Tab-separated table of C-alpha atoms and ligand atoms in Angstrom:
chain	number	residue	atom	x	y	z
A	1	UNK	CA	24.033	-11.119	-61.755
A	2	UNK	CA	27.226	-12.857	-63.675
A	3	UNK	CA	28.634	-15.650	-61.491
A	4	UNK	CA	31.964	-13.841	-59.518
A	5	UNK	CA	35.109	-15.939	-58.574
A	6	UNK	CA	35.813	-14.461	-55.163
A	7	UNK	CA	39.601	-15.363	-53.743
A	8	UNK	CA	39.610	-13.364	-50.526
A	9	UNK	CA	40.042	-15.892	-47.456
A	10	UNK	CA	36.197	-15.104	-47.191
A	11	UNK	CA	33.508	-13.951	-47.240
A	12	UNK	CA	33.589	-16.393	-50.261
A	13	UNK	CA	31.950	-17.343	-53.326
A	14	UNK	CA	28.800	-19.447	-52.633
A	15	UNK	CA	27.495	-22.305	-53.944
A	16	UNK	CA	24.361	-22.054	-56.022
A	17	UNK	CA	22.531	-24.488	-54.029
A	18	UNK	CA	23.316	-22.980	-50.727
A	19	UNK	CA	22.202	-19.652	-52.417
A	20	UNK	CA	19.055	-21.172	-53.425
A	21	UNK	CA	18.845	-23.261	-49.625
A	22	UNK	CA	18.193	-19.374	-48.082
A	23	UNK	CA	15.761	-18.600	-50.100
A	24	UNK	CA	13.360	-21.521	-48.372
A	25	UNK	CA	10.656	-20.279	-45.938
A	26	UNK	CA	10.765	-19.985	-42.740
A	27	UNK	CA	9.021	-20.130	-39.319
A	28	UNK	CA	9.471	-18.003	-36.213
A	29	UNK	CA	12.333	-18.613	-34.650
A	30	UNK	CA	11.325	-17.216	-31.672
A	31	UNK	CA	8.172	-19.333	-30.686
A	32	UNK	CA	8.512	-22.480	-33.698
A	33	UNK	CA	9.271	-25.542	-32.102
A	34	UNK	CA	10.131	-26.156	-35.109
A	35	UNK	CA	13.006	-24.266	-35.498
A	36	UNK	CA	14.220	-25.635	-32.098
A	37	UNK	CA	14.067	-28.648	-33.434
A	38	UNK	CA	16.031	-27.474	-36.884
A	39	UNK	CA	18.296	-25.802	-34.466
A	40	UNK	CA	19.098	-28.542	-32.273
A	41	UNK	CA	20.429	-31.026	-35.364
A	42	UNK	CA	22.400	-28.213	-36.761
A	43	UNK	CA	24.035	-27.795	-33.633
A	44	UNK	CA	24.739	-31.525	-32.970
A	45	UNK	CA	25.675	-31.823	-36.725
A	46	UNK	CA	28.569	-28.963	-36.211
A	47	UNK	CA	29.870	-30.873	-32.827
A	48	UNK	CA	30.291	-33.873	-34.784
A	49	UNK	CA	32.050	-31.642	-37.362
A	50	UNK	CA	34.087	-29.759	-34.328
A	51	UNK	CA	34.978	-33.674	-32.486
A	52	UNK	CA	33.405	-32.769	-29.618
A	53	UNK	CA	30.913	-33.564	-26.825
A	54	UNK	CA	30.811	-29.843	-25.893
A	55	UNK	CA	28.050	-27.891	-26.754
A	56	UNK	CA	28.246	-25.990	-29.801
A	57	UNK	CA	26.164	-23.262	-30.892
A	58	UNK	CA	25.327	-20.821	-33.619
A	59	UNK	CA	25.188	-16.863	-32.888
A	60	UNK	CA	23.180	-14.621	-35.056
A	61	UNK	CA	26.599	-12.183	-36.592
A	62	UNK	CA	29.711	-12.380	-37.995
A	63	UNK	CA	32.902	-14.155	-36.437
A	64	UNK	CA	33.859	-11.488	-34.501
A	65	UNK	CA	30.862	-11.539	-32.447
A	66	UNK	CA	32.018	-15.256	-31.459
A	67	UNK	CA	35.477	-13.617	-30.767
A	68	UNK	CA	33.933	-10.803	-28.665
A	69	UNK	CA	31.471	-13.058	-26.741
A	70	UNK	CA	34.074	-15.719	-25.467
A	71	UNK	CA	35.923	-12.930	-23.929
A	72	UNK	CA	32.976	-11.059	-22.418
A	73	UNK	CA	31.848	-14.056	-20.895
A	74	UNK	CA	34.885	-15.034	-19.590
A	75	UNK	CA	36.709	-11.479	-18.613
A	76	UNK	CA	35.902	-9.972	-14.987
A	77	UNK	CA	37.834	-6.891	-14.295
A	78	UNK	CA	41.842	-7.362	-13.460
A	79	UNK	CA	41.890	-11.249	-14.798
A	80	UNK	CA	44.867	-12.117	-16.346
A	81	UNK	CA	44.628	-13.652	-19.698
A	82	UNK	CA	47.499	-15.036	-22.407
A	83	UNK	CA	47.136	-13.369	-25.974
A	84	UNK	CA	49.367	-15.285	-28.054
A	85	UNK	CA	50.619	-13.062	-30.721
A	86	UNK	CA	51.558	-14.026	-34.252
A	87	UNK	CA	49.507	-11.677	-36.218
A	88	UNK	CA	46.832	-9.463	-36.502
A	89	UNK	CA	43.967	-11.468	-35.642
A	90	UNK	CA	46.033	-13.147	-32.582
A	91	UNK	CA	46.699	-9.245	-31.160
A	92	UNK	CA	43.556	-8.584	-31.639
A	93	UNK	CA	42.087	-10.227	-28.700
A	94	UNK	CA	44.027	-8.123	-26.426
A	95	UNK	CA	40.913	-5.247	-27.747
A	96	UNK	CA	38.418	-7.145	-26.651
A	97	UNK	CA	40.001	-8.378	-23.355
A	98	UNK	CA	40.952	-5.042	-22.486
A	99	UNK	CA	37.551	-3.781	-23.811
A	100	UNK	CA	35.741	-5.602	-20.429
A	101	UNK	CA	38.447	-4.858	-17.631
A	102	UNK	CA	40.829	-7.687	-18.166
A	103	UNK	CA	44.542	-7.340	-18.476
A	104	UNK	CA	45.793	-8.567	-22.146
A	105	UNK	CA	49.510	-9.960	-21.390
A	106	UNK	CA	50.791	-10.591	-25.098
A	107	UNK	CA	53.655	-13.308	-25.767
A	108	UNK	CA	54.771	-12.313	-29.172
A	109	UNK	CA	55.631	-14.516	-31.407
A	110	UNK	CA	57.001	-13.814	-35.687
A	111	UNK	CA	54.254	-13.449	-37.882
A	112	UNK	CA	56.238	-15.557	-40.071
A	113	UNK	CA	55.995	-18.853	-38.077
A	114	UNK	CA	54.173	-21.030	-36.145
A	115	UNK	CA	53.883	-20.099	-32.672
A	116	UNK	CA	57.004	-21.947	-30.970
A	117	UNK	CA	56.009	-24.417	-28.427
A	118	UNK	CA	59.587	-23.949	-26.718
A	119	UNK	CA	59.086	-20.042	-26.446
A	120	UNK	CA	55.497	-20.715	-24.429
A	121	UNK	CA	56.677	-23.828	-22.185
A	122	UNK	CA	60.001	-21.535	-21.236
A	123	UNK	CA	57.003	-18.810	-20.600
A	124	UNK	CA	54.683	-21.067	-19.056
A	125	UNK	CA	57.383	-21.895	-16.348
A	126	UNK	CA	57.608	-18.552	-15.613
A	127	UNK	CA	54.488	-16.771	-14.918
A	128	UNK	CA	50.832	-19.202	-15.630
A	129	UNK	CA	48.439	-17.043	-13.354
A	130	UNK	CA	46.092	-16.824	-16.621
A	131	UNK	CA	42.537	-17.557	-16.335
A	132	UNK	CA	42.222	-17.863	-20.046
A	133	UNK	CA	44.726	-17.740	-23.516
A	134	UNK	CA	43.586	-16.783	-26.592
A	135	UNK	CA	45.149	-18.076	-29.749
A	136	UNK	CA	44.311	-17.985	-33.730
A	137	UNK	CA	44.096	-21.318	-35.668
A	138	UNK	CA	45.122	-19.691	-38.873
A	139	UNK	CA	46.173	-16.216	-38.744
A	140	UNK	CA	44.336	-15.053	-42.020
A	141	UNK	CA	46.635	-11.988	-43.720
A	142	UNK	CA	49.734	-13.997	-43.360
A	143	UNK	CA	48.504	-17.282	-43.651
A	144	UNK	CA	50.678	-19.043	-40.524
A	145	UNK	CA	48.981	-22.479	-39.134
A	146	UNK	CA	49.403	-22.334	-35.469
A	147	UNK	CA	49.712	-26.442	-33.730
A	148	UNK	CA	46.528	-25.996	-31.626
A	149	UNK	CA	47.427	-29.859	-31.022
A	150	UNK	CA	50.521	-29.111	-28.804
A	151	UNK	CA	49.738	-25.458	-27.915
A	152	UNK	CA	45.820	-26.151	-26.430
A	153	UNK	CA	46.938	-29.138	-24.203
A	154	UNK	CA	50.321	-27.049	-22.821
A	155	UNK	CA	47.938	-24.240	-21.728
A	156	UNK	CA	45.665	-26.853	-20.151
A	157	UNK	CA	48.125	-28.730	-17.793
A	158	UNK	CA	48.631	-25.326	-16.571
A	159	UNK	CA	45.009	-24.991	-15.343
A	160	UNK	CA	44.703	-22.172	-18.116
A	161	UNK	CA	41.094	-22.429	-20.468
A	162	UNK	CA	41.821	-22.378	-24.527
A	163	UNK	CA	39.896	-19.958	-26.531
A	164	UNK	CA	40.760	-20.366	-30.438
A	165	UNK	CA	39.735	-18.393	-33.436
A	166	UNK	CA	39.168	-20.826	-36.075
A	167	UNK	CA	37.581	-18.752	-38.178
A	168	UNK	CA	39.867	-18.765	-40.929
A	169	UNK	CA	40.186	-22.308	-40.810
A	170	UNK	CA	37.105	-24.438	-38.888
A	171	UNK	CA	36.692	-26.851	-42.014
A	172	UNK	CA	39.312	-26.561	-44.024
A	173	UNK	CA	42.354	-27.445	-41.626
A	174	UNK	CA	41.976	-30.285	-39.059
A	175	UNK	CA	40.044	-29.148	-35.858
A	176	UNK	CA	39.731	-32.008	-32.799
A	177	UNK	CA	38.661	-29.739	-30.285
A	178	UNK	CA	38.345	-32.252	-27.564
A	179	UNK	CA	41.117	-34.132	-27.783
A	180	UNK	CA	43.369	-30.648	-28.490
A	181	UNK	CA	41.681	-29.831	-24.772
A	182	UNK	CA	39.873	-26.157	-26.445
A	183	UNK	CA	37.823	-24.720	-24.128
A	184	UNK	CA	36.103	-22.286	-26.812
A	185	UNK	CA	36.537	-22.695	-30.333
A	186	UNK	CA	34.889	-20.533	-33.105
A	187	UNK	CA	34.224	-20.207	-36.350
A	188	UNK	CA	32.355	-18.758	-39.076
A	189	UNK	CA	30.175	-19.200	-41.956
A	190	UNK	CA	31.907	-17.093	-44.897
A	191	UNK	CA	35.105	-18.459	-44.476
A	192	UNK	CA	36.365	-22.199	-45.733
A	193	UNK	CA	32.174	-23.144	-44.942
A	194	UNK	CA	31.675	-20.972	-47.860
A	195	UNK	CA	28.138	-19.900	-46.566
A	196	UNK	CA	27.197	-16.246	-46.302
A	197	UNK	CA	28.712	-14.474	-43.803
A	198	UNK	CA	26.615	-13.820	-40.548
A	199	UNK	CA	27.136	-16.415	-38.179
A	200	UNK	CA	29.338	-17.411	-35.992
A	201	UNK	CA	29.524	-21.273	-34.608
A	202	UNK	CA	31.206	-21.387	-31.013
A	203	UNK	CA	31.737	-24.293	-29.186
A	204	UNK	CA	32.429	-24.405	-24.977
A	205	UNK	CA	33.113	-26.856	-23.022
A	206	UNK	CA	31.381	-27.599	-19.524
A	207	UNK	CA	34.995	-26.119	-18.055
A	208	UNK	CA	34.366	-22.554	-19.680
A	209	UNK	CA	30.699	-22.135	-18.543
A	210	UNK	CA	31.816	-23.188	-15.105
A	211	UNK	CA	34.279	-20.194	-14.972
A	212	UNK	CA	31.326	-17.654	-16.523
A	213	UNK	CA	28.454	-19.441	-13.583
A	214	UNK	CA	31.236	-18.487	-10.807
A	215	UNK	CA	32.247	-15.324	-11.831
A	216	UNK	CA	32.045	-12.782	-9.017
A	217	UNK	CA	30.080	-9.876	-11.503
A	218	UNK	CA	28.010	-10.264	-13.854
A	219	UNK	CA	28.642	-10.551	-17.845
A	220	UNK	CA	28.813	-7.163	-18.918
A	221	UNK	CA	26.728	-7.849	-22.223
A	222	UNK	CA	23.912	-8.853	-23.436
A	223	UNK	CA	24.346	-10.236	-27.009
A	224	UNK	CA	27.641	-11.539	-26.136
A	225	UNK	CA	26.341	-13.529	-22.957
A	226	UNK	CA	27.123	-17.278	-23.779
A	227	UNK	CA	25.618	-18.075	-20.798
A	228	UNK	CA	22.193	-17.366	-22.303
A	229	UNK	CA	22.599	-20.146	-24.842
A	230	UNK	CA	23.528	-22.659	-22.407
A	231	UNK	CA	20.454	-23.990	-21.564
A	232	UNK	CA	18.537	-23.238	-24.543
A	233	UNK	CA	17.208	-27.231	-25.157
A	234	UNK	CA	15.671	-26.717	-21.626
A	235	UNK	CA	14.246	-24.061	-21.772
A	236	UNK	CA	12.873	-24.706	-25.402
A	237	UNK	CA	13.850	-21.354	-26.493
A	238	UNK	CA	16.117	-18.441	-27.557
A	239	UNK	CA	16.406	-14.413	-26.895
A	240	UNK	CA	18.117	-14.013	-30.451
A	241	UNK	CA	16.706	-14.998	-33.624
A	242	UNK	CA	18.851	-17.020	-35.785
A	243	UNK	CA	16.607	-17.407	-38.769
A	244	UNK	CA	19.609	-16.572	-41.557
A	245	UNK	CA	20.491	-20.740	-40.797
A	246	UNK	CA	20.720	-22.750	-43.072
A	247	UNK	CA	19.845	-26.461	-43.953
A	248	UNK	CA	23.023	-28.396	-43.482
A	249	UNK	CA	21.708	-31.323	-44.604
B	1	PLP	C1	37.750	-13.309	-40.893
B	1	PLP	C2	38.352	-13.559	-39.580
B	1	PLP	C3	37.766	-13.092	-38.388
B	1	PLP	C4	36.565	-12.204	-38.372
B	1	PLP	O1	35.487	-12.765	-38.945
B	1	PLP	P1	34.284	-11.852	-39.494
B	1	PLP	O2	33.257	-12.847	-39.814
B	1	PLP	O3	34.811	-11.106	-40.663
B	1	PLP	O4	33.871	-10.954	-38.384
B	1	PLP	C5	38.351	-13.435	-37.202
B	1	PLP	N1	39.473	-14.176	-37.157
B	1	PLP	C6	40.083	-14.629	-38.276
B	1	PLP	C7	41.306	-15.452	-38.132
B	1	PLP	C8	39.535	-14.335	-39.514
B	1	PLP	O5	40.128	-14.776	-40.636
């Protein structure tokens, strides 16, 4: 097929060589130490990426799955949880919040701008009863940057876990996510990574899998359990295959 120039925010075009890097065989994910192994680097590789001691790990599916499985692991029915909305991808979350029995408060913002840190602190004073906030790196249609550096830390001092959807922008706009204080960020591989689409790379910090281990019910999901990744090194193995991975090296 004649090489395509694709400029959509992704899925994007893809480099020959990564092309070609999917086409190598593979082993059984499922009972390969080898792939454990293979996993493992990739994983440690994308937390030096992400600046971060947290774990990180790569789901089989696209980014929304990453979106969807922070907030099923985190959501019990009637928690409270920030959506901070500046565009479609921001008010989005409220779906999925709402979706497994949480209650989405938004604090709108324009879809012009940058989400004012005045607007939230003024908020925050107010009302901070939030277990988690949700907020987009890059809102994708309209292209605003939100300052995850000032935003993530605000939430924070107010005892309020960070989820971010970087999936528009994990590797092409600056992404510290420990020293920003993120709980959960996530990304995906057909955006700036330029990969095929199909996985989603989520990382959580030792703070967000404490709230999911002392929830009073249990995570209503399966697939979108993050809990079930935690301790994959120890346990030397995983539920979902991930064999669409790629080399990174
Ligand atoms: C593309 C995108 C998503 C969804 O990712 P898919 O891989 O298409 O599911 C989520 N958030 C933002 C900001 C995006 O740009």
């Amino acid at each position: 097929m004649k090489e395509m120039l694709i400029m959509t925010p992704g899925p994007t075009e893809v480099a020959e060589n990564v092309r070609l890097a999917r086409a190598k065989a593979t082993t059984n994910p499922d009972i390969d130490l080898a792939f454990y192994d293979f996993y493992k680097k990739t994983c440690s590789k994308l937390a030096q990426f992400l600046k971060t001691k947290s774990d990180v790990r790569v789901l089989a599916g696209e980014g929304i799955l990453g979106l969807e499985a922070a907030c099923a692991s985190l959501t019990e029915k009637g928690d409270r949880v920030l959506v901070l909305d500046n565009g479609i991808f921001g008010h989005g979350f409220s779906d999925f919040i709402e979706l497994y029995g949480g209650e989405a408060i938004l604090l709108e913002s324009s879809g012009k701008e940058a989400f004012s840190l005045e607007i939230l602190e003024k908020f925050l004073e107010k009302d901070h009863d939030f277990k988690y906030a949700t907020v987009v790196h890059c809102d994708t249609p309209s292209g605003v940057l939100n300052d995850l550096s000032s935003i993530c830390p605000l939430l924070k001092k107010y005892g309020i876990l960070t989820v971010v959807d970087s999936v528009a922008a994990m590797g092409g706009e600056e992404l510290q996510v420990d020293k920003w204080q993120i709980d959960i960020a996530l990304g995906g591989s057909q955006k700036v990574i330029s990969a095929p689409p199909g996985l989603t790379i989520a990382s959580i910090s030792t703070e967000a899998y404490q709230a999911m281990t002392e929830r009073k019910s249990p995570i209503a999901s399966f697939y979108c359990n993050l809990l079930t990744f935690k301790d994959y090194y120890e346990k030397n193995g995983f539920h979902i295959p991930c064999q669409f991975l790629i080399s990174m090296d």
